[in-house]
CSV table of C-alpha atoms in Angstrom, one decimal:
chain,number,residue,atom,x,y,z
A,1154,MET,CA,64.9,116.3,78.9
A,1155,ILE,CA,66.6,117.9,82.1
A,1156,GLN,CA,64.5,119.3,84.7
A,1157,ASP,CA,66.5,121.9,86.6
A,1158,SER,CA,64.7,122.8,90.2
A,1159,ILE,CA,61.8,120.4,89.5
A,1160,GLN,CA,60.8,122.4,85.9
A,1161,LYS,CA,57.8,120.6,84.4
A,1162,PRO,CA,57.8,119.3,81.0
A,1163,ILE,CA,55.8,122.0,78.9
A,1164,GLU,CA,54.6,119.9,76.1
A,1165,GLU,CA,52.4,117.7,78.5
A,1166,PRO,CA,48.6,118.6,79.8
A,1167,ALA,CA,49.0,119.8,83.1
A,1168,GLU,CA,46.2,117.1,84.3
A,1169,SER,CA,48.1,114.3,83.3
A,1170,ARG,CA,51.2,115.0,85.2
A,1171,PRO,CA,52.2,114.5,88.9
A,1172,THR,CA,53.9,116.7,90.5
A,1173,ILE,CA,57.3,115.8,91.5
A,1174,ASN,CA,58.2,117.0,94.6
A,1175,LEU,CA,60.0,115.4,97.7
A,1176,GLU,CA,56.7,114.2,99.4
A,1177,THR,CA,55.0,112.4,96.2
A,1178,ILE,CA,58.6,110.6,95.9
A,1179,ARG,CA,58.2,109.7,99.5
A,1180,GLU,CA,54.9,108.7,99.2
A,1181,LEU,CA,55.6,106.6,96.2
A,1182,LEU,CA,58.4,105.1,97.6
A,1183,ARG,CA,56.9,103.8,100.9
A,1184,SER,CA,55.4,100.4,99.5
A,1185,GLN,CA,58.3,99.8,98.1
A,1186,THR,CA,61.2,97.1,99.1
A,1187,SER,CA,64.5,97.5,101.1
A,1188,GLU,CA,66.2,98.5,98.3
A,1189,THR,CA,65.5,102.1,98.9
A,1190,ALA,CA,65.8,102.1,102.6
A,1191,ASP,CA,69.1,103.8,102.9
A,1192,LEU,CA,67.3,106.9,100.9
A,1193,LYS,CA,66.5,107.8,104.4
A,1194,LEU,CA,64.3,110.3,103.0
A,1195,ASP,CA,62.2,111.2,105.9
A,1196,GLU,CA,66.0,112.7,107.6
A,1197,ASP,CA,65.3,116.5,108.8
A,1198,GLY,CA,67.1,118.6,105.8
A,1199,ARG,CA,66.7,116.1,103.2
A,1200,GLU,CA,66.3,117.6,99.3
A,1201,LEU,CA,65.1,116.7,96.0
A,1202,LEU,CA,67.4,118.8,93.8
A,1203,PHE,CA,66.6,118.2,90.6
A,1204,THR,CA,65.1,115.3,88.0
A,1205,GLY,CA,65.8,114.7,84.6
A,1206,GLU,CA,64.9,111.9,81.8
A,1207,LEU,CA,67.2,110.0,79.8
A,1208,LYS,CA,67.0,106.8,77.7
A,1209,ALA,CA,68.2,103.4,78.5
A,1210,SER,CA,68.8,102.4,74.9
A,1211,LEU,CA,68.8,103.1,71.1
A,1212,THR,CA,65.7,101.1,70.5
A,1213,ASP,CA,63.9,102.1,74.2
A,1214,THR,CA,61.2,104.8,73.7
A,1215,SER,CA,60.6,105.0,77.3
A,1216,ASN,CA,62.6,107.3,79.6
A,1217,ILE,CA,64.3,106.7,82.6
A,1218,THR,CA,63.7,109.1,85.6
A,1219,VAL,CA,67.0,110.0,87.3
A,1220,LEU,CA,66.1,111.8,90.8
A,1221,VAL,CA,69.1,113.6,92.5
A,1222,PHE,CA,68.6,114.1,95.8
A,1223,ASP,CA,71.3,116.2,98.4
A,1224,HIS,CA,73.0,112.6,99.6
A,1225,ALA,CA,71.9,109.9,96.7
A,1226,ILE,CA,70.7,109.7,93.0
A,1227,LEU,CA,67.8,107.2,92.1
A,1228,PHE,CA,66.8,105.5,88.5
A,1229,ALA,CA,63.2,105.2,88.4
A,1230,ASN,CA,60.4,104.6,86.0
A,1231,ILE,CA,57.2,106.9,87.3
A,1232,SER,CA,53.9,106.7,85.4
A,1233,TRP,CA,50.8,107.7,86.1
A,1234,ASN,CA,46.8,108.0,85.5
A,1235,GLN,CA,44.2,110.2,86.2
A,1236,SER,CA,43.6,107.9,89.5
A,1237,SER,CA,47.1,106.8,90.6
A,1238,LYS,CA,50.6,107.1,90.5
A,1239,LYS,CA,53.3,104.6,90.0
A,1240,ILE,CA,56.7,104.3,90.9
A,1241,GLU,CA,59.1,101.2,89.8
A,1242,ILE,CA,62.9,101.1,90.9
A,1243,TYR,CA,65.0,100.9,87.5
A,1244,ARG,CA,68.5,100.1,89.2
A,1245,ARG,CA,69.4,100.6,93.2
A,1246,PRO,CA,70.1,104.2,94.5
A,1247,ILE,CA,73.8,105.2,94.2
A,1248,PRO,CA,74.9,107.5,97.8
A,1249,LEU,CA,76.3,110.4,95.9
A,1250,GLU,CA,79.7,109.6,98.0
A,1251,LEU,CA,79.9,106.3,96.1
A,1252,LEU,CA,79.1,107.9,92.5
A,1253,LEU,CA,81.2,108.4,89.8
A,1254,LEU,CA,80.3,109.9,86.3
A,1255,SER,CA,81.9,109.9,82.7
A,1256,LYS,CA,81.0,110.8,79.2
A,1257,VAL,CA,82.1,108.3,76.6
A,1258,GLN,CA,83.7,110.5,73.5
A,1259,GLN,CA,81.8,109.4,70.0
A,1260,ALA,CA,83.4,107.8,67.5
A,1261,ASP,CA,83.6,109.2,63.6
A,1262,THR,CA,80.9,106.6,62.6
A,1263,HIS,CA,78.0,104.8,63.5
A,1264,THR,CA,79.8,101.3,63.0
A,1265,SER,CA,83.0,102.3,65.4
A,1266,ARG,CA,80.2,103.6,67.8
A,1267,LEU,CA,78.7,100.3,67.9
A,1268,ARG,CA,81.8,98.2,68.4
A,1269,ARG,CA,83.4,100.5,70.8
A,1270,PHE,CA,80.3,100.8,73.4
A,1271,SER,CA,78.8,97.4,72.6
A,1272,PHE,CA,80.1,96.0,76.0
A,1273,LEU,CA,78.1,98.6,77.7
A,1274,GLY,CA,74.9,98.0,75.6
A,1275,PHE,CA,75.8,101.7,74.2
A,1276,MET,CA,73.1,103.0,71.8
A,1277,LYS,CA,71.1,105.7,71.3
A,1278,ALA,CA,67.8,106.5,69.7
A,1279,SER,CA,66.2,110.2,68.8
A,1280,SER,CA,62.9,108.2,68.0
A,1281,ALA,CA,61.0,105.2,68.0
A,1282,ASN,CA,61.9,104.2,64.1
A,1283,THR,CA,65.4,106.0,63.4
A,1284,VAL,CA,68.6,106.0,64.6
A,1285,SER,CA,70.7,108.8,65.5
A,1286,ASN,CA,74.2,109.6,64.3
A,1287,GLU,CA,74.8,111.0,67.3
A,1288,ALA,CA,74.9,109.5,71.1
A,1289,TRP,CA,75.2,111.6,74.4
A,1290,PRO,CA,75.9,109.0,77.1
A,1291,ILE,CA,76.3,109.5,80.7
A,1292,THR,CA,78.0,106.6,82.3
A,1293,PHE,CA,77.0,105.9,86.4
A,1294,LEU,CA,79.5,103.9,88.5
A,1295,HIS,CA,78.5,103.1,91.5
A,1296,LEU,CA,81.7,102.3,93.8
A,1297,GLY,CA,82.4,99.5,96.7
A,1298,LYS,CA,81.0,96.0,96.8
A,1299,THR,CA,77.5,96.2,95.8
A,1300,GLY,CA,78.5,98.6,93.0
A,1301,TYR,CA,77.5,98.4,89.2
A,1302,GLN,CA,77.8,100.4,86.1
A,1303,LEU,CA,75.0,101.8,84.2
A,1304,THR,CA,74.9,104.0,81.2
A,1305,LEU,CA,72.1,106.0,80.1
A,1306,TYR,CA,71.6,108.8,77.2
A,1307,ALA,CA,70.6,112.2,76.8
A,1308,SER,CA,68.5,113.8,74.0
A,1309,SER,CA,71.1,116.5,73.3
A,1310,GLU,CA,75.0,117.4,74.1
A,1311,ALA,CA,73.3,120.6,76.3
A,1312,ASP,CA,71.3,117.8,78.7
A,1313,GLN,CA,74.2,115.8,79.0
A,1314,GLU,CA,76.7,118.6,79.8
A,1315,LYS,CA,74.0,120.0,82.3
A,1316,LEU,CA,72.7,116.9,83.9
A,1317,VAL,CA,76.7,115.8,84.8
A,1318,ASP,CA,77.2,119.5,86.2
A,1319,LEU,CA,74.4,119.5,88.2
A,1320,ILE,CA,75.2,115.9,90.0
A,1321,GLY,CA,78.6,117.1,90.4
A,1322,THR,CA,77.9,120.2,91.8
A,1323,ALA,CA,75.6,118.1,94.3
A,1324,ARG,CA,78.1,115.4,94.8
A,1325,GLU,CA,80.8,117.6,95.6
A,1326,ARG,CA,78.7,119.7,98.3
A,1327,LEU,CA,79.3,116.6,100.4
A,1328,ARG,CA,82.9,115.9,99.9
A,1329,VAL,CA,84.2,118.4,102.7
A,1330,TYR,CA,87.2,116.6,104.5
A,1331,PRO,CA,88.1,116.6,107.4
A,1332,GLU,CA,90.6,119.3,108.7
A,1333,THR,CA,93.4,117.0,109.7
A,1334,PHE,CA,93.2,114.8,106.1
A,1335,ASN,CA,95.8,116.5,104.4
A,1336,PRO,CA,97.2,114.5,101.3
A,1337,SER,CA,100.5,115.3,99.7
A,1338,LEU,CA,102.1,114.0,96.6
A,1339,VAL,CA,105.3,112.6,97.3
A,1340,SER,CA,106.5,111.2,94.1
A,1341,ILE,CA,105.2,111.0,91.0
A,1342,ASN,CA,106.1,109.1,87.6
A,1343,PHE,CA,109.1,108.0,88.9
A,1344,PHE,CA,108.2,104.5,90.8
A,1345,LYS,CA,107.0,102.4,87.5
A,1346,ASP,CA,108.0,99.3,85.3
A,1347,SER,CA,110.7,97.9,87.6
A,1348,ARG,CA,110.6,99.8,89.9
A,1349,LYS,CA,107.0,99.4,90.9
A,1350,ILE,CA,106.3,100.3,95.0
A,1351,ASN,CA,105.8,97.3,97.1
A,1352,CYS,CA,106.2,99.1,100.2
A,1353,ALA,CA,107.3,102.2,101.9
A,1354,VAL,CA,108.3,103.6,105.7
A,1355,PRO,CA,108.8,107.3,106.6
A,1356,PHE,CA,111.2,107.9,109.4
A,1357,ASP,CA,113.5,111.0,110.9
A,1358,HIS,CA,110.2,112.6,111.8
A,1359,GLY,CA,108.7,112.2,108.5
A,1360,ARG,CA,111.4,113.7,106.7
A,1361,LYS,CA,112.7,111.2,104.9
A,1362,ILE,CA,110.8,108.0,103.1
A,1363,LEU,CA,112.0,104.5,102.2
A,1364,TYR,CA,110.4,102.9,99.6
A,1365,GLY,CA,110.8,98.9,98.7
A,1366,THR,CA,110.8,98.3,94.7
A,1367,ASP,CA,111.2,95.2,92.8
A,1368,ASN,CA,114.9,96.1,91.8
A,1369,GLY,CA,116.0,97.8,95.1
A,1370,LEU,CA,115.6,100.5,98.0
A,1371,TYR,CA,114.9,104.1,97.1
A,1372,LEU,CA,115.3,106.9,99.7
A,1373,SER,CA,113.8,110.7,99.1
A,1374,ASN,CA,113.9,113.5,101.1
A,1375,ARG,CA,110.4,115.4,101.5
A,1376,GLU,CA,112.4,118.4,102.8
A,1377,THR,CA,113.7,118.8,99.3
A,1378,HIS,CA,111.4,120.1,96.7
A,1379,ASP,CA,110.9,117.9,93.9
A,1380,SER,CA,113.5,115.4,95.1
A,1381,VAL,CA,114.2,112.6,93.0
A,1382,PRO,CA,114.2,109.3,95.1
A,1383,GLU,CA,117.9,108.0,95.4
A,1384,LYS,CA,118.6,104.0,95.1
A,1385,VAL,CA,120.6,103.4,98.3
A,1386,LEU,CA,120.3,99.4,98.2
A,1387,ASP,CA,120.5,97.0,95.3
A,1388,ILE,CA,118.1,94.1,96.6
A,1389,GLN,CA,115.7,92.5,94.6
A,1390,LYS,CA,111.9,91.8,95.1
A,1391,ILE,CA,111.7,93.9,98.5
A,1392,ALA,CA,108.1,92.7,99.9
A,1393,GLN,CA,108.2,94.6,103.3
A,1394,ILE,CA,110.4,97.2,105.3
A,1395,ASP,CA,110.4,99.0,108.7
A,1396,ILE,CA,112.4,101.0,110.9
A,1397,LEU,CA,113.3,100.7,114.5
A,1398,GLU,CA,114.7,104.1,114.7
A,1399,GLU,CA,115.2,104.0,118.5
A,1400,TYR,CA,117.9,101.1,117.7
A,1401,ASN,CA,119.2,102.2,114.5
A,1402,LEU,CA,117.9,99.5,112.7
A,1403,LEU,CA,116.5,98.5,109.4
A,1404,LEU,CA,114.3,95.7,108.5
A,1405,ILE,CA,113.8,94.3,104.7
A,1406,LEU,CA,111.8,91.1,103.9
A,1407,SER,CA,113.1,89.7,100.2
A,1408,ASN,CA,112.8,86.8,98.5
A,1409,ASN,CA,111.0,85.5,101.4
A,1410,THR,CA,113.9,86.5,103.8
A,1411,LEU,CA,114.1,88.7,106.6
A,1412,GLN,CA,117.3,90.8,107.6
A,1413,SER,CA,118.1,93.6,109.7
A,1414,TYR,CA,120.7,96.7,108.5
A,1415,PRO,CA,122.6,98.6,110.8
A,1416,LEU,CA,121.8,102.1,110.4
A,1417,VAL,CA,124.7,104.9,111.1
A,1418,LYS,CA,124.2,108.5,111.2
A,1419,LEU,CA,126.6,110.3,109.5
A,1420,ASP,CA,125.3,114.1,110.2
A,1421,SER,CA,122.2,115.8,111.4
A,1422,ASN,CA,120.6,115.3,108.0
A,1423,ASP,CA,122.1,112.1,106.6
A,1424,PHE,CA,122.8,108.4,107.3
A,1425,SER,CA,124.3,105.2,106.3
A,1426,ILE,CA,123.2,101.6,105.8
A,1427,LEU,CA,125.8,99.5,106.6
A,1428,GLN,CA,126.4,96.4,104.0
A,1429,ASN,CA,126.5,93.3,106.5
A,1430,PRO,CA,123.1,92.5,107.4
A,1431,ARG,CA,122.0,90.0,109.8
A,1432,THR,CA,119.3,87.4,108.4
A,1433,LEU,CA,116.9,86.8,110.9
A,1434,GLN,CA,114.5,84.6,109.1
A,1435,LYS,CA,114.3,82.8,106.2
A,1436,LYS,CA,110.8,81.4,104.4
A,1437,CYS,CA,109.2,84.4,106.2
A,1438,THR,CA,105.9,85.3,105.1
A,1439,PHE,CA,105.6,88.8,106.6
A,1440,PHE,CA,106.9,90.6,110.0
A,1441,LYS,CA,105.3,93.2,112.5
A,1442,VAL,CA,106.9,95.7,114.6
A,1443,GLY,CA,105.6,97.2,117.6
A,1444,VAL,CA,105.5,97.2,121.4
A,1445,CYS,CA,104.6,94.7,124.2
A,1446,ILE,CA,105.0,94.4,127.9
A,1447,GLY,CA,106.8,97.5,127.1
A,1448,LYS,CA,109.6,96.3,124.9
A,1449,HIS,CA,110.1,96.6,121.1
A,1450,MET,CA,109.1,93.7,119.3
A,1451,VAL,CA,109.7,92.3,115.8
A,1452,SER,CA,107.6,89.2,114.9
A,1453,CYS,CA,108.0,87.1,112.0
A,1454,VAL,CA,105.5,84.8,110.7
A,1455,LYS,CA,106.0,82.0,108.5
A,1456,SER,CA,102.6,80.8,107.4
A,1457,GLY,CA,101.2,78.3,105.2
A,1458,SER,CA,97.3,77.6,104.0
A,1459,LEU,CA,97.1,75.0,107.2
A,1460,SER,CA,99.5,76.2,110.1
A,1461,SER,CA,101.5,79.0,111.1
A,1462,THR,CA,105.1,79.6,113.1
A,1463,ILE,CA,105.7,82.8,114.4
A,1464,LYS,CA,109.1,84.1,115.9
A,1465,VAL,CA,109.2,87.2,118.3
A,1466,PHE,CA,112.5,89.0,118.4
A,1467,GLU,CA,113.4,91.5,121.5
A,1468,ALA,CA,115.1,94.7,120.5
A,1469,SER,CA,118.0,95.6,123.0
A,1470,HIS,CA,121.1,97.7,123.1
A,1471,ALA,CA,123.3,94.3,123.6
A,1472,ALA,CA,126.6,94.3,121.3
A,1473,THR,CA,126.6,93.9,117.9
A,1474,SER,CA,128.3,95.3,115.0
A,1475,GLY,CA,125.8,98.2,114.1
A,1476,GLU,CA,126.7,101.3,115.8
A,1477,SER,CA,123.6,103.4,116.7
A,1478,ILE,CA,123.2,107.3,116.4
A,1479,ASP,CA,124.3,108.0,120.2
A,1480,GLY,CA,127.2,105.6,119.8
A,1481,GLY,CA,125.8,102.3,121.6
A,1482,HIS,CA,125.0,99.2,119.8
A,1483,ASN,CA,121.4,97.4,118.9
A,1484,ASP,CA,120.7,93.9,118.4
A,1485,LEU,CA,117.2,91.6,117.9
A,1486,THR,CA,117.2,88.6,120.0
A,1487,LEU,CA,115.1,85.8,119.8
A,1488,SER,CA,112.6,85.7,122.6
A,1489,LYS,CA,109.6,83.4,121.9
A,1490,GLU,CA,108.7,81.1,119.2
A,1491,PHE,CA,105.1,79.4,118.6
A,1492,TYR,CA,103.0,77.4,116.3
A,1493,ILE,CA,99.6,78.0,115.4
A,1494,PRO,CA,97.9,75.4,113.9
A,1495,LYS,CA,95.8,78.0,111.2
A,1496,GLN,CA,96.6,80.0,108.6
A,1497,THR,CA,97.8,83.7,109.6
A,1498,PHE,CA,96.7,87.0,107.9
A,1499,SER,CA,97.9,89.9,110.1
A,1500,VAL,CA,99.8,90.1,113.5
A,1501,HIS,CA,99.2,92.8,116.1
A,1502,PHE,CA,100.7,94.1,119.4
A,1503,LEU,CA,98.7,94.5,122.6
A,1504,LYS,CA,99.8,95.8,125.7
A,1505,SER,CA,100.9,92.1,127.1
A,1506,LYS,CA,99.7,90.0,124.6
A,1507,ILE,CA,99.9,89.4,120.9
A,1508,CYS,CA,96.7,89.2,118.3
A,1509,PHE,CA,96.6,87.5,115.2
A,1510,ALA,CA,93.8,87.2,112.8
A,1511,SER,CA,92.9,84.2,110.8
A,1512,ARG,CA,89.7,82.1,109.2
A,1513,ARG,CA,88.5,81.8,112.4
A,1514,GLY,CA,88.8,85.5,113.5
A,1515,PHE,CA,91.0,87.3,116.0
A,1516,GLU,CA,93.1,85.4,118.8
A,1517,VAL,CA,95.4,86.4,121.3
A,1518,VAL,CA,98.7,84.6,122.6
A,1519,SER,CA,100.2,85.2,126.0
A,1520,LEU,CA,104.0,86.1,125.6
A,1521,GLU,CA,104.7,84.7,129.1
A,1522,THR,CA,102.8,81.4,129.1
A,1523,LEU,CA,102.0,81.0,125.2
A,1524,GLU,CA,98.5,80.1,125.9
A,1525,THR,CA,96.0,80.9,122.7
A,1526,GLN,CA,92.3,82.0,123.2
A,1527,THR,CA,89.8,83.9,121.1
A,1528,LEU,CA,90.0,87.4,121.6
A,1529,LEU,CA,85.7,87.5,120.9
A,1530,ASP,CA,83.4,86.9,124.0
A,1531,GLU,CA,81.5,83.5,122.1
A,1532,ILE,CA,78.8,83.4,124.4
A,1533,ASP,CA,77.9,87.1,123.8
A,1534,ALA,CA,74.8,87.1,121.5
A,1535,SER,CA,75.5,90.4,120.0
A,1536,LEU,CA,78.6,89.3,118.5
A,1537,GLU,CA,77.2,86.6,116.1
A,1538,PHE,CA,77.5,88.6,113.1
A,1539,ALA,CA,81.5,88.5,113.6
A,1540,LEU,CA,81.6,85.1,114.7
A,1541,LYS,CA,80.1,83.3,111.5
A,1542,ASN,CA,82.4,82.5,109.0
A,1543,GLY,CA,82.8,85.0,106.2
A,1544,PRO,CA,84.2,88.8,106.6
A,1545,ARG,CA,88.0,88.2,107.2
A,1546,PRO,CA,89.6,90.0,109.9
A,1547,ILE,CA,92.3,92.5,108.9
A,1548,HIS,CA,93.3,95.0,111.8
A,1549,ILE,CA,92.8,95.9,115.6
A,1550,GLU,CA,93.7,99.1,117.1
A,1551,ARG,CA,93.6,99.8,120.9
A,1552,ILE,CA,91.6,102.9,121.9
A,1553,ASP,CA,92.1,103.3,125.6
A,1554,GLU,CA,90.3,100.2,127.5
A,1555,GLU,CA,88.5,99.2,124.1
A,1556,PHE,CA,89.7,97.4,121.0
A,1557,LEU,CA,88.5,98.5,117.6
A,1558,LEU,CA,88.2,95.1,115.5
A,1559,ASN,CA,88.1,95.7,111.8
A,1560,TYR,CA,87.0,93.2,109.0
A,1561,THR,CA,86.5,93.6,105.4
A,1562,ASP,CA,82.6,94.1,106.1
A,1563,PHE,CA,82.5,95.8,108.9
A,1564,SER,CA,84.3,97.3,112.2
A,1565,PHE,CA,83.2,97.5,116.0
A,1566,PHE,CA,84.2,97.8,119.6
A,1567,VAL,CA,84.7,95.3,122.3
A,1568,ASP,CA,85.9,95.6,125.7
A,1569,ARG,CA,88.9,94.1,127.3
A,1570,ASN,CA,86.8,90.6,127.8
A,1571,GLY,CA,85.7,90.6,124.4
A,1572,LYS,CA,82.6,91.4,125.0
A,1573,ARG,CA,80.6,93.9,122.4
A,1574,SER,CA,80.9,97.4,123.5
A,1575,ARG,CA,79.1,100.3,121.9
A,1576,LEU,CA,76.5,98.4,120.9
A,1577,GLN,CA,74.7,101.1,118.7
A,1578,LEU,CA,78.1,101.5,116.9
A,1579,ARG,CA,78.8,99.0,113.9
A,1580,LEU,CA,80.8,100.5,110.8
A,1581,ASP,CA,79.4,98.7,107.9
A,1582,TRP,CA,81.7,99.4,105.1
A,1583,ASN,CA,80.7,100.1,101.2
A,1584,GLY,CA,84.0,98.7,99.9
A,1585,SER,CA,86.0,95.7,100.7
A,1586,PRO,CA,88.9,97.1,102.3
A,1587,GLN,CA,92.6,95.3,102.9
A,1588,SER,CA,94.4,97.8,105.1
A,1589,PHE,CA,93.2,100.8,107.8
A,1590,ALA,CA,94.8,103.3,109.6
A,1591,LEU,CA,93.5,105.5,112.8
A,1592,SER,CA,93.7,109.0,113.6
A,1593,TYR,CA,91.1,109.1,116.2
A,1594,PRO,CA,88.1,109.8,115.9
A,1595,TRP,CA,88.8,109.2,111.9
A,1596,ILE,CA,89.4,105.5,110.4
A,1597,PHE,CA,90.9,105.3,107.2
A,1598,ALA,CA,89.8,101.9,105.5
A,1599,PHE,CA,91.5,101.3,101.9
A,1600,GLU,CA,90.5,99.3,99.0
A,1601,SER,CA,91.7,99.7,95.2
A,1602,LYS,CA,89.1,102.1,94.1
A,1603,PHE,CA,88.5,104.3,97.1
A,1604,ILE,CA,89.4,105.6,100.4
A,1605,GLU,CA,86.6,105.3,102.9
A,1606,LEU,CA,87.0,108.0,105.9
A,1607,ARG,CA,84.7,107.3,108.8
A,1608,ASN,CA,84.2,109.6,111.8
A,1609,ILE,CA,83.9,107.3,114.7
A,1610,GLU,CA,81.9,109.2,117.1
A,1611,ALA,CA,80.0,111.6,114.2
A,1612,GLY,CA,79.1,108.7,111.7
A,1613,ALA,CA,80.5,111.1,109.1
A,1614,ILE,CA,81.5,109.6,105.8
A,1615,HIS,CA,83.5,110.4,103.0
A,1616,ILE,CA,84.8,108.6,99.8
A,1617,VAL,CA,87.7,109.9,98.0
A,1618,PRO,CA,87.8,107.6,94.9
A,1619,ARG,CA,91.3,106.7,93.5
A,1620,LYS,CA,92.6,104.0,90.7
A,1621,ASN,CA,94.7,101.0,91.7
A,1622,LEU,CA,95.2,102.1,95.4
A,1623,ARG,CA,97.0,100.2,97.8
A,1624,MET,CA,98.3,101.7,101.7
A,1625,LEU,CA,101.5,101.0,101.9
A,1626,HIS,CA,102.2,102.0,105.5
A,1627,CYS,CA,100.6,103.5,108.5
A,1628,SER,CA,102.8,104.7,111.6
A,1629,SER,CA,102.6,108.2,113.9
A,1630,HIS,CA,105.3,110.1,114.9
A,1631,GLU,CA,105.9,113.6,116.5
A,1632,ASP,CA,106.5,116.6,114.2
A,1633,GLU,CA,108.9,119.4,114.6
A,1634,THR,CA,106.2,121.3,116.7
A,1635,SER,CA,105.9,118.2,118.9
A,1636,GLN,CA,102.2,117.4,117.4
A,1637,ASP,CA,101.4,113.9,116.8
A,1638,VAL,CA,100.9,112.8,113.3
A,1639,VAL,CA,99.2,109.9,111.6
A,1640,GLU,CA,100.7,109.1,108.4
A,1641,SER,CA,99.5,106.5,105.7
A,1642,ILE,CA,101.4,106.4,102.7
A,1643,GLY,CA,99.4,105.0,99.8
A,1644,VAL,CA,100.1,104.6,95.8
C-alpha cells in the first residue's frame, strides 16, 4: 500500500494506528543503534515525504514499511498497540544519492519467474495461503562499499509505478550538479572488442584526444562533430600515454616498454608522429609526467611486490632527432635513479620533491639528496587513523601551502610539515575510489559504479552513477578564452 503525503490506511481503526510523521520517527529511532545515525533527522529542513508498505517475499504476510525522507530511504518494521509503539530497522538506510532503482520484468509463467528470480529470493504473495500469478518487484541497490541489494514487492502494478516514481523524483531533487561539471560524450560504440580503451590524453588545448588501445593508438578531433577516431600508430597493448606538448614528445608505454615519439607540427590543425621512437625504459610498470624544481620531468617506475626502481628523466631542448613546433629540438635525459625497498603504487611531483605511495603511505624523496622520509608526522595523534595499515594511498594534490591526501577510504589535509590541518575536515568516501581529479573546491572520486563529487569547502555531495567506469586521464589546460579547464576522461 502506497501512502502518498503520509495518508493513513482507511481499513484500520483510528485508535489502533500511530501517527506516522517525522516527529514520531525521530522519537522511535532515538533508542536505535548507530546504524541510523547518518539519517540526521534533527537537521533543519528535514522532511518525511511519504511512506509505503511492501512485502519481503511470497510467503511473508507482514509488511515492510518504506520511509522516504528528502535525503534517504529507510526500511523498517513498525508495530504498535494501545500503550506502545515500536520500530525495528529492517535494513540499513540508503542515502538517496546512493540509491538505484529497478523494476524486474515478469516472465510469462510462474515456473520461469521462480527460476529467473531465485537468486534474489524473488517471490510474491497476495495473501497468506495463495500464490499470485503476478509480481511487482522493486529492487533497491545501495551503491558504495557498504552497499547491498534488496528486492521487495508492491501489491499492484500501480503501487509499484507510483513508489518508483516518487522515490525517483525525490532522488533527482538532490542531483543538482555544480556549474563547472559539464559532461560531454566524445565517442560511442567505436572503442570495443580489440579496440578497448586503456588510456587517453587530450592535447592542443583539449581540441584533440589520443586513445591507447590493445590494437593501436587512435586520434579524434573534438572540433569535428561525429568525428570517427583515426588509427595513427599500430602498437599493440598500449597501457599508458602522455604528451609533453612544450617539447613535442609523445610517451607510450606498451608491453612494459616506455618509448618517446617525436611530434612534428604540419600546420595549425595537424601534426605527425615520427616513426623513430627512443626507448627510455624496459620493464616499466608505469610512468608519470610532471613539474618539479621548475623543470618538466618524467618518472619511470619498475615496481615489484617487494621493491621498486624509479628513474627520473628531465625534458630539455637538447639536440635530438625530433623537430619541435618552433623549429628547436627536444630530448629526455636521465637525471636521477633510486631504489625503494617496497612496492610503489603511484608517483607525484611536488614543488621540489617526488612523492610516492606504498603500503606504508605517502613518502617523499629529495631529488637533490635522494633522502626519503614519511610525508605524515608520525607523532601527530590526529593522524592515527591514516597511519594504520589498511586504507591504500592513491593520490596527492598541493593546494597553496597544504596537501590534500586521498586514500581509498578517505581524504584529508596536512601542512608542509606533515601535520594535520583543517582538523574538522575529513572526507569519508562512500565507495572505494581508485582515482581522483581536482577542480577546486570540487574533488572527483572515481570508482567502477559511480563518480562521487565533493565540495571541499561547502561539504556538498553529488553521486553520478555509471557502469564499468574508469578514469583514463586528468589534466588541466587553458581553453580558447584563456580560462583554466580541468578535464577528466572516463570510460
